[in-house]
Amino acid sequence: FIVMEFLRLSGRADAKLFGRKMAMMHLATPLAEEAQQGKFGFDVPNTIGGTAQPNAWSDDWVAFFREQRIGHQVRLASDSRISKAWKLALQTTDDLHKLFDGISVKPSVLHGDLWSGNIASTGGEPTIFDPATYYGHHEAEWGMSWCASLGPSFWEGYRELIPKDPGFADRAVLYELYHKLNHYNMFGGGYYTDSLGLLGQLARLGDKKLEDVAL
């Protein structure tokens, strides 16, 4: 059996308030001792949609996301074109490290599957539900923003507490890729092309960063 809190859900609350509440959640002190110590993951594996999601604790965010998020989805896809494109992206981004140059990543509790169908309000307060929770980089929360309808007022509220870090747009490609690969593994169809396109973007980003260093 599972016992859950009953929430009387209605339409979304004020967007700016929602943004501030999400930032407060990301800034909150982690409850898990491992996350308090700077580790990324979760106490147990869970699921992202219908797909198993591994969460073994790791001291290294880049390694965690590379192996337990994208690498996991690539292995599930078992597709030669996706595997080849992933290998190229790793080569050009120095195993993704180039995307994180100059920033510090700390564990935040994440909803993990934040799209429009998991956002509502109760009693006028913003409410999110049906999570794929783990402790990770707060930017990873926005990997589903392509179908979350987060508008300017939301971002205004969020950025009042958590400013945008350099390289945000580049990492957004990586974080969207996780969910597009997962959608491909669950539903197939056009998500295959989307995934290959994002993998290609990653590879080109790595090349661009190499050119910037050379200059």
CSV table of C-alpha atoms in Angstrom, one decimal, residues 72-185:
chain,number,residue,atom,x,y,z
A,72,HIS,CA,21.8,5.2,-19.3
A,73,GLN,CA,19.4,6.4,-21.9
A,74,VAL,CA,21.8,5.8,-24.7
A,75,ARG,CA,22.3,2.3,-23.6
A,76,LEU,CA,18.6,1.7,-23.4
A,77,ALA,CA,18.2,3.1,-26.9
A,78,SER,CA,20.6,0.6,-28.3
A,79,ASP,CA,20.9,2.5,-31.5
A,80,SER,CA,24.2,2.8,-33.5
A,81,ARG,CA,23.5,6.4,-34.7
A,82,ILE,CA,22.7,7.6,-31.2
A,83,SER,CA,25.7,5.8,-29.7
A,84,LYS,CA,28.0,7.3,-32.3
A,85,ALA,CA,26.7,10.8,-31.8
A,86,TRP,CA,27.0,10.5,-28.1
A,87,LYS,CA,30.6,9.3,-28.4
A,88,LEU,CA,31.4,12.4,-30.6
A,89,ALA,CA,29.7,14.7,-28.1
A,90,LEU,CA,31.8,13.3,-25.3
A,91,GLN,CA,35.0,13.7,-27.4
A,92,THR,CA,34.4,17.4,-28.2
A,93,THR,CA,33.2,18.4,-24.7
A,94,ASP,CA,35.9,16.6,-22.8
A,95,ASP,CA,33.4,14.1,-21.4
A,96,LEU,CA,31.0,17.1,-20.8
A,97,HIS,CA,33.4,19.0,-18.5
A,98,LYS,CA,33.7,21.9,-20.9
A,99,LEU,CA,30.0,22.7,-20.4
A,100,PHE,CA,30.6,23.3,-16.7
A,101,ASP,CA,33.8,25.5,-16.9
A,102,GLY,CA,33.7,28.3,-14.4
A,103,ILE,CA,30.7,27.2,-12.3
A,104,SER,CA,30.2,25.4,-9.1
A,105,VAL,CA,27.4,22.8,-8.9
A,106,LYS,CA,25.7,22.0,-5.5
A,107,PRO,CA,23.0,19.4,-4.9
A,108,SER,CA,19.5,20.7,-5.0
A,109,VAL,CA,16.4,18.6,-4.5
A,110,LEU,CA,14.7,18.3,-7.9
A,111,HIS,CA,11.2,17.5,-9.0
A,112,GLY,CA,12.9,15.8,-12.0
A,113,ASP,CA,10.0,15.7,-14.4
A,114,LEU,CA,8.5,19.2,-14.4
A,115,TRP,CA,6.1,19.6,-17.3
A,116,SER,CA,2.7,21.1,-17.6
A,117,GLY,CA,0.9,18.0,-16.5
A,118,ASN,CA,2.7,18.0,-13.1
A,119,ILE,CA,2.0,21.6,-12.2
A,120,ALA,CA,-1.1,23.0,-10.5
A,121,SER,CA,-2.1,24.8,-7.4
A,122,THR,CA,-3.9,24.0,-4.1
A,123,GLY,CA,-5.4,26.7,-1.9
A,124,GLY,CA,-3.9,29.3,-4.2
A,125,GLU,CA,-0.4,28.0,-3.6
A,126,PRO,CA,1.8,26.5,-6.4
A,127,THR,CA,1.9,22.8,-6.3
A,128,ILE,CA,4.0,20.2,-8.2
A,129,PHE,CA,3.4,16.5,-8.1
A,130,ASP,CA,4.3,13.1,-9.8
A,131,PRO,CA,8.1,13.7,-9.4
A,132,ALA,CA,11.2,11.8,-10.5
A,133,THR,CA,13.1,13.1,-7.6
A,134,TYR,CA,16.8,13.2,-7.0
A,135,TYR,CA,19.5,15.6,-5.8
A,136,GLY,CA,21.2,17.4,-8.7
A,137,HIS,CA,22.2,20.6,-10.4
A,138,HIS,CA,19.3,23.0,-10.2
A,139,GLU,CA,19.5,23.7,-13.9
A,140,ALA,CA,18.6,20.1,-14.7
A,141,GLU,CA,15.1,20.9,-13.5
A,142,TRP,CA,14.4,22.7,-16.8
A,143,GLY,CA,15.1,19.8,-19.1
A,144,MET,CA,11.3,19.5,-19.7
A,145,SER,CA,10.7,23.2,-20.1
A,146,TRP,CA,9.8,22.7,-23.8
A,147,CYS,CA,6.5,21.4,-22.6
A,148,ALA,CA,6.1,23.2,-19.2
A,149,SER,CA,4.9,26.6,-20.3
A,150,LEU,CA,7.2,28.6,-18.0
A,151,GLY,CA,6.7,32.2,-19.0
A,152,PRO,CA,8.6,35.5,-18.3
A,153,SER,CA,6.8,36.1,-15.0
A,154,PHE,CA,7.9,32.6,-13.8
A,155,TRP,CA,11.6,33.3,-14.7
A,156,GLU,CA,11.4,36.8,-13.1
A,157,GLY,CA,10.4,35.2,-9.8
A,158,TYR,CA,13.0,32.5,-10.1
A,159,ARG,CA,15.9,34.7,-11.1
A,160,GLU,CA,15.2,37.1,-8.2
A,161,LEU,CA,16.7,34.3,-6.0
A,162,ILE,CA,18.9,32.2,-8.4
A,163,PRO,CA,20.7,34.3,-11.1
A,164,LYS,CA,21.5,32.7,-14.4
A,165,ASP,CA,25.0,31.2,-14.5
A,166,PRO,CA,27.4,31.6,-17.5
A,167,GLY,CA,26.9,28.8,-20.0
A,168,PHE,CA,23.2,28.2,-19.0
A,169,ALA,CA,22.0,27.9,-22.6
A,170,ASP,CA,24.7,25.4,-23.5
A,171,ARG,CA,23.9,23.2,-20.5
A,172,ALA,CA,20.2,23.5,-21.4
A,173,VAL,CA,20.9,21.4,-24.5
A,174,LEU,CA,22.3,18.7,-22.3
A,175,TYR,CA,19.5,18.7,-19.9
A,176,GLU,CA,16.8,18.6,-22.6
A,177,LEU,CA,18.6,15.7,-24.3
A,178,TYR,CA,18.0,13.5,-21.2
A,179,HIS,CA,14.3,13.9,-21.5
A,180,LYS,CA,14.2,13.7,-25.3
A,181,LEU,CA,16.1,10.4,-25.2
A,182,ASN,CA,13.8,9.2,-22.5
A,183,HIS,CA,10.8,10.1,-24.7
A,184,TYR,CA,12.3,8.3,-27.6
A,185,ASN,CA,12.8,5.2,-25.4
